[in-house]
Coordinates of C-alpha atoms in Angstrom, one line a residue:
X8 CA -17.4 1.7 51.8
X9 CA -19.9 3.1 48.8
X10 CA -18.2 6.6 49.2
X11 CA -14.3 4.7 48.7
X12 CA -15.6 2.6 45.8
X13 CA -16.6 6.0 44.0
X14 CA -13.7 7.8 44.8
X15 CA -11.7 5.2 43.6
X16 CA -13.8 5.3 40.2
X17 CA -13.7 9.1 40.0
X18 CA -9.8 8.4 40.2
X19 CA -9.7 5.5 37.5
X20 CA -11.9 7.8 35.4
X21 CA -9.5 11.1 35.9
X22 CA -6.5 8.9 35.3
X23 CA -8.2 7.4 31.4
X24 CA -8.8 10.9 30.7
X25 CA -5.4 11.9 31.3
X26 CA -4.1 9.1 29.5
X27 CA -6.5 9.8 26.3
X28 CA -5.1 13.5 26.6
X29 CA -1.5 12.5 26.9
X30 CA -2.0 10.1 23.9
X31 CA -4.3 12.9 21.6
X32 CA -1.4 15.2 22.4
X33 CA 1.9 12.5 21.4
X34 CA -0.3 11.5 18.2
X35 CA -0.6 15.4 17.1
X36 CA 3.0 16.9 17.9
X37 CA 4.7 13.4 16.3
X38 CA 2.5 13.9 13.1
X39 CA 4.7 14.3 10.2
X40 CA 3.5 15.6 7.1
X41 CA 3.6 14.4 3.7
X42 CA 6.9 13.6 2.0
X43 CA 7.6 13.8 -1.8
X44 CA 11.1 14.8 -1.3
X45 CA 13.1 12.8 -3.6
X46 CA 17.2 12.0 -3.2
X47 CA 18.7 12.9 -6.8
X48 CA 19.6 9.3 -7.1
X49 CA 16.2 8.6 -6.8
X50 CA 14.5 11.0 -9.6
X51 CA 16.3 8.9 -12.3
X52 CA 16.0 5.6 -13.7
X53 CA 18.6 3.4 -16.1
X54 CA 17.7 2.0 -19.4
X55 CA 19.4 -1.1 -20.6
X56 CA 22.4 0.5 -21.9
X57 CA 22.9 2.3 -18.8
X58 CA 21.6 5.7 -19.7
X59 CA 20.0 7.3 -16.6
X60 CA 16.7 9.1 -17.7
X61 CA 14.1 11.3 -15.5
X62 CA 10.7 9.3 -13.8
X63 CA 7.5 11.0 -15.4
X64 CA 5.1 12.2 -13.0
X65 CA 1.6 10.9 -12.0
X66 CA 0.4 14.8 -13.3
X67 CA 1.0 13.7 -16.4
X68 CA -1.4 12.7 -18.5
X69 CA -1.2 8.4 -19.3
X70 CA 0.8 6.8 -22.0
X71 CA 0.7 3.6 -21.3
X72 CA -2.5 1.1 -20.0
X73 CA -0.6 -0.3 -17.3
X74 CA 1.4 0.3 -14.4
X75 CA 2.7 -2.5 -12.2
X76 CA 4.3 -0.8 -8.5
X77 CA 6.3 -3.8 -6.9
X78 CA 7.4 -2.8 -3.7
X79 CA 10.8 -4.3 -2.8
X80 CA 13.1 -4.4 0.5
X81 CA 15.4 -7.4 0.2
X82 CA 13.9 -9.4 -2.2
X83 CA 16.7 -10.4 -4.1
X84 CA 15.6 -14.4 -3.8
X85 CA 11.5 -13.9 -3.9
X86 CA 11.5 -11.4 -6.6
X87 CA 12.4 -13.6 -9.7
X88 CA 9.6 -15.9 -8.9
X89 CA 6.7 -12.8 -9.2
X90 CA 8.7 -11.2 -11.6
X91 CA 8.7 -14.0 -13.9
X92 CA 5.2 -15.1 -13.2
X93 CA 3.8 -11.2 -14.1
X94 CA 5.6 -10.9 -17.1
X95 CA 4.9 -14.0 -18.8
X96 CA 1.3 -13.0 -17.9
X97 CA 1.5 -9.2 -19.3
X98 CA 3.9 -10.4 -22.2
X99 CA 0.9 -13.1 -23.1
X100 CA -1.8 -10.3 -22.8
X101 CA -0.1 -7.9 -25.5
X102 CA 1.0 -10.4 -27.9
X103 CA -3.2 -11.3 -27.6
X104 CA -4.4 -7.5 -28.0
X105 CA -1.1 -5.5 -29.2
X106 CA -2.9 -2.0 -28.1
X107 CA -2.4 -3.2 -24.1
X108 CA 0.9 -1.6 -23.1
X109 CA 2.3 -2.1 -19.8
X110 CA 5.2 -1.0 -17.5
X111 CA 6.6 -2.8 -14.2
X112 CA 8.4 -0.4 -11.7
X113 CA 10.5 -2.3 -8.5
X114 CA 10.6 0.4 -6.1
X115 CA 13.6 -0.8 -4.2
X116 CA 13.1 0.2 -0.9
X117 CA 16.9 0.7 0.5
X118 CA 17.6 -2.9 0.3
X119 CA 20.8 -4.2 1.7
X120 CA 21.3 -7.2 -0.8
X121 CA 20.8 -7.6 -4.4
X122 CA 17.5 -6.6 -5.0
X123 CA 18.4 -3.7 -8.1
X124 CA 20.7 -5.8 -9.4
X125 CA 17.9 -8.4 -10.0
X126 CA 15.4 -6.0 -10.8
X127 CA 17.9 -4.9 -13.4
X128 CA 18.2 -8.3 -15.1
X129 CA 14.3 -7.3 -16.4
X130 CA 15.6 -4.4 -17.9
X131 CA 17.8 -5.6 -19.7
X132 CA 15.9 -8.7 -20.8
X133 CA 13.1 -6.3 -21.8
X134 CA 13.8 -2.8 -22.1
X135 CA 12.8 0.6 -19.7
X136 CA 9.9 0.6 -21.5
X137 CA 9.0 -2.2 -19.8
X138 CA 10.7 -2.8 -16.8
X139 CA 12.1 0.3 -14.4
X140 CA 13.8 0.4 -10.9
X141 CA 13.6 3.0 -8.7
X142 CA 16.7 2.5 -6.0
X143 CA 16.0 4.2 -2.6
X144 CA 19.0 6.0 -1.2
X145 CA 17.6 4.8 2.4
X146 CA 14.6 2.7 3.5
X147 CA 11.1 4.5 3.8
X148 CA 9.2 1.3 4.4
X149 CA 6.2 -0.2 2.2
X150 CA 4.0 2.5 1.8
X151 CA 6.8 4.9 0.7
X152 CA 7.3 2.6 -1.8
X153 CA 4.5 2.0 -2.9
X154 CA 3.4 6.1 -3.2
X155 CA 6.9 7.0 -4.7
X156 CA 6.3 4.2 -7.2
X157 CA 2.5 5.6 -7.7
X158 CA 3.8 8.9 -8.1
X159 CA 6.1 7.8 -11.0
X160 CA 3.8 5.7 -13.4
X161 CA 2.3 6.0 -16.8
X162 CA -0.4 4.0 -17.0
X163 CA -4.2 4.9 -17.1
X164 CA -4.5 1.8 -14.3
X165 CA -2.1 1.5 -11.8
X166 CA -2.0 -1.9 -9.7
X167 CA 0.4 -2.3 -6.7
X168 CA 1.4 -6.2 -6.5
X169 CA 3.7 -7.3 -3.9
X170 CA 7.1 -8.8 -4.7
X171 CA 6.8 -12.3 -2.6
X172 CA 4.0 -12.8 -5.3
X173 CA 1.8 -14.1 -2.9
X174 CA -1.4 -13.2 -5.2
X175 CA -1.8 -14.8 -8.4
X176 CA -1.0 -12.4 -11.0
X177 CA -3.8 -13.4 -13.6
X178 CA -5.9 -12.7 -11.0
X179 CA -5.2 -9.1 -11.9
X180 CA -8.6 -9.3 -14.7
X181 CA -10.4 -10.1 -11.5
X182 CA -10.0 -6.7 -10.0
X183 CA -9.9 -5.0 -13.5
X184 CA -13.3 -6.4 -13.8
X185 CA -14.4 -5.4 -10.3
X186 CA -12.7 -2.1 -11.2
X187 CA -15.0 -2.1 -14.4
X188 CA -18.1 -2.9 -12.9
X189 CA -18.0 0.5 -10.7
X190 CA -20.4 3.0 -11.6
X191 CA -20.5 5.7 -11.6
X192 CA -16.8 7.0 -11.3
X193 CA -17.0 10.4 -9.9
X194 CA -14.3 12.5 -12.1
X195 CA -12.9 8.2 -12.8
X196 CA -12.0 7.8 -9.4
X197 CA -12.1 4.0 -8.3
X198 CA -10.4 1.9 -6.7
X199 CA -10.6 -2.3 -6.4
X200 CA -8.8 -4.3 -3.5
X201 CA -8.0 -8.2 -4.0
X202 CA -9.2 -9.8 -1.3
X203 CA -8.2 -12.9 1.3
X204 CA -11.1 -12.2 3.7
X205 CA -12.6 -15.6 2.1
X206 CA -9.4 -17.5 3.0
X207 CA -10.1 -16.8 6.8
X208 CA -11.5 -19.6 8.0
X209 CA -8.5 -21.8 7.0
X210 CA -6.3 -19.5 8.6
X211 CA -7.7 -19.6 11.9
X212 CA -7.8 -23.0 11.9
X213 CA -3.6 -22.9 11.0
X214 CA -3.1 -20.0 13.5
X215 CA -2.5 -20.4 17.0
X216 CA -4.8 -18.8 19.5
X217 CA -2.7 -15.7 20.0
X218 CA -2.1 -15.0 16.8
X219 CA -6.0 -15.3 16.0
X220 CA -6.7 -12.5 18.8
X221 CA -4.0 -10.3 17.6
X222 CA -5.7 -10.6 14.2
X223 CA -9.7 -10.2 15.0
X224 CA -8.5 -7.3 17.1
X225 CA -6.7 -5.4 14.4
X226 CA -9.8 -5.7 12.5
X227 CA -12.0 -4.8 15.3
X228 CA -9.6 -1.3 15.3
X229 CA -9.6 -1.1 11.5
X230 CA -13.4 -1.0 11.8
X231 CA -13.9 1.2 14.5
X232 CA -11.1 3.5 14.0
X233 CA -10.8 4.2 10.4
X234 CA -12.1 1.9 7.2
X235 CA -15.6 0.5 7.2
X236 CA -17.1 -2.1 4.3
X237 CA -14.0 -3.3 3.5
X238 CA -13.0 -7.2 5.1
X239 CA -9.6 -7.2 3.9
X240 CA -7.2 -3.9 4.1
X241 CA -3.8 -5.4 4.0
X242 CA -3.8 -7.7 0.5
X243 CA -1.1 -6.0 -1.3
X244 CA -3.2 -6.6 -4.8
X245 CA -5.0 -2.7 -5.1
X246 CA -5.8 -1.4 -8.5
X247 CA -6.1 2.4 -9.4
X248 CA -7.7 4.5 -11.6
X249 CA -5.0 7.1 -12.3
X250 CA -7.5 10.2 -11.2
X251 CA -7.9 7.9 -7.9
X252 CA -4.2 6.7 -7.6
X253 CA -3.5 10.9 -7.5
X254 CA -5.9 11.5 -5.1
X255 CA -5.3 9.0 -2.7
X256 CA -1.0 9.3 -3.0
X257 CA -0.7 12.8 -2.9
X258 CA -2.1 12.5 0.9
X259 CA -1.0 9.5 2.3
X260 CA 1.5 10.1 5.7
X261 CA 1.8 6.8 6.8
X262 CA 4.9 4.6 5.3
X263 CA 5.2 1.8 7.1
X264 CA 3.0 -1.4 7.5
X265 CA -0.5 0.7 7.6
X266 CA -0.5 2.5 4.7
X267 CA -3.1 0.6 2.8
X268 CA -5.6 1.5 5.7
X269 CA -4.9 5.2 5.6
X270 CA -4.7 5.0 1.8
X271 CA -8.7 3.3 2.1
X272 CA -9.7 6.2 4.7
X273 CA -8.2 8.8 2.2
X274 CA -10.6 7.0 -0.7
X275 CA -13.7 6.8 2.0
X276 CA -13.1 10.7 2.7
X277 CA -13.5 11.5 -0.3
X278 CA -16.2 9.3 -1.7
X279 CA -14.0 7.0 -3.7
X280 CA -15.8 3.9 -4.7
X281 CA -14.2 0.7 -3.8
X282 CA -14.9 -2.4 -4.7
X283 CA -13.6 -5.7 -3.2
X284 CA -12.8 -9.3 -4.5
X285 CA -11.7 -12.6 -4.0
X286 CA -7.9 -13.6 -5.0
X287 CA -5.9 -16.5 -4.7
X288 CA -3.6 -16.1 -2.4
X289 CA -0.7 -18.0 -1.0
X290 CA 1.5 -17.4 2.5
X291 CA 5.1 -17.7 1.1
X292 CA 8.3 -17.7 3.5
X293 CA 10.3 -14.6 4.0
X294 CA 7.5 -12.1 5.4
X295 CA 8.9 -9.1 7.1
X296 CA 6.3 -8.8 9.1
X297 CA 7.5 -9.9 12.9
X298 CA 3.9 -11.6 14.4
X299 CA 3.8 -9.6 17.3
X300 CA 5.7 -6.2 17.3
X301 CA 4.1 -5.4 13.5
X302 CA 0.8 -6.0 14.8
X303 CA 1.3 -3.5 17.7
X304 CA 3.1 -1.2 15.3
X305 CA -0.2 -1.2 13.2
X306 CA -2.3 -0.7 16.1
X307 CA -0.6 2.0 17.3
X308 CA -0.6 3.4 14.0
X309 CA -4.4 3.4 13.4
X310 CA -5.0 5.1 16.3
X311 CA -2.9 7.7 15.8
X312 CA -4.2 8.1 11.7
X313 CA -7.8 8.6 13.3
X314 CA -6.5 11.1 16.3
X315 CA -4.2 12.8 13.6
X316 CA -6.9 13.7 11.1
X317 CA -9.5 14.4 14.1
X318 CA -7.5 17.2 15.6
X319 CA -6.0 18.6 11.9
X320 CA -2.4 17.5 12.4
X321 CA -2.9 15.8 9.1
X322 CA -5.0 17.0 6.6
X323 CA -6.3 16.0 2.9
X324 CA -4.7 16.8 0.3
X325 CA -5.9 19.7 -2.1
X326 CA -7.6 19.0 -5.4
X327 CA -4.6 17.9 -8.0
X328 CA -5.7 16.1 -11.3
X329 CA -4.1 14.7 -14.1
X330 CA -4.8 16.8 -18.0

């Protein structure tokens, strides 16, 4: 009986060895690398009167004090309402203190409705200077978006905001000042994250019981797997230095749902302070998350970010700064 009972275990144990081999092995050979390749559509933006001018490029040295990424994929009825909220809040700011200067990029994200054409209304109402869109020619997914956006700022701070507006805009002089309050900046890389990790306790309490396992556990596998010190990953509210914005971007592979936790691993690789704070932070209708499959997407997907960078399929980017 003791002799069956081992060989039954020897067997389990040969069988989760194969499996953890077959699994190292689809992670590595499905690795893609990093894409910067741009469609021609999408290396051009439109100014008010319809003239179509060339993005800068996050080498470039800043012009402006502020870049705003909104990340957009069919958010032609949600985006108004953040869109009108930020730049009443940003117009406000530089009428106060006329040397803060500011720019808003919707990275349209392939979207099937109207989403440019809204995003175009801002234009228009207050100039490319102020307002750009960046129209996909096909989706990439959030993270794309988000690094294509990056990739095309001017600002000396770049903040990534999502475009349900779930995160109180103002809120934004919470992170600057978390930002701020990092020293030192190693070559004035930093990076701050709003935060809903104090919001948690409600939320289990709303949640059913399912949902709450699904959630502890994808924090259990952020933890072990790939970010540690950090309680929230996933609130879209980040703010960048620029140095830190070109560091982190330039490496990211992931574009779908678990960027930001591949974009914090990047920043823990290489030493990046982060700091984290509290945000307000409301749940508004229309996610495109599905409950289930995106949390099994994610999980999947931070496994294989871990596996990828363990066995050099992926690997971090080479020093680039901006002059």
């Amino acid at each position: 009986m003791d002799c069956c009972i081992c060989e039954l275990l020897q067997c389990v144990l040969f069988l989760a060895l194969i499996a953890v081999f077959v699994v190292v092995v689809i992670a590595h050979v499905t690795a893609k690398m990093v894409d910067h390749t741009r469609h021609e559509k999408e290396k051009y933006f439109f100014t008010a009167g319809g003239k179509k001018e060339s993005f800068p490029s996050l080498l470039d040295p800043h012009s402006l004090e502020l870049s705003v990424v909104v990340p957009s994929y069919n958010e032609e009825l949600r985006l108004p309402v953040m869109m009108d909220e930020a730049m009443e809040y940003l117009e406000k700011r530089q009428k106060k203190n006329p040397s803060f200067t500011y720019e808003v990029i919707v990275v349209d994200d392939g979207s099937k409705d109207k989403t440019t054409e809204v995003a175009m209304g801002y234009t228009r109402k207050y100039g490319a200077e102020k307002v750009r869109v960046l129209t996909f020619v096909k989706n990439r997914g959030k993270g794309g978006a988000v690094r294509m956006g990056a990739l095309s700022c001017r600002g000396r701070l770049i903040l990534m905001a999502d475009a349900d507006g779930a995160t109180k805009f103002a809120d934004l002089e919470k992170v600057e000042a978390a930002l701020q309050s990092i020293s030192p900046k190693p070559e004035n890389m930093a990076i701050s994250c709003g935060s809903r990790a104090h919001l948690e306790k409600e939320s289990v309490a709303e949640r059913s019981m399912f949902r709450t396992f699904l959630m502890y556990g994808f924090h259990f596998l952020v933890w072990f797997f790939c970010v540690r010190g950090i309680k929230d990953t996933q609130c879209g509210f980040k703010l960048f230095t620029r140095e830190a914005a070109l560091k982190t971007f330039s490496s990211l592979h992931v574009e779908r749902w678990a960027f930001d936790v591949e974009l914090l691993y990047i920043a823990q690789c290489f030493k990046i302070p982060i700091a984290e704070v509290a945000v307000n932070w409301t749940e508004i209708e229309g996610s495109k998350l599905v409950p289930f499959w995106s949390w099994l997407q994610m999980g999947r997907d931070l496994v294989f970010i871990r596996l990828r960078y363990l066995t050099g399929a992926w690997k971090l980017g080479s020093d680039r700064k901006t002059q």
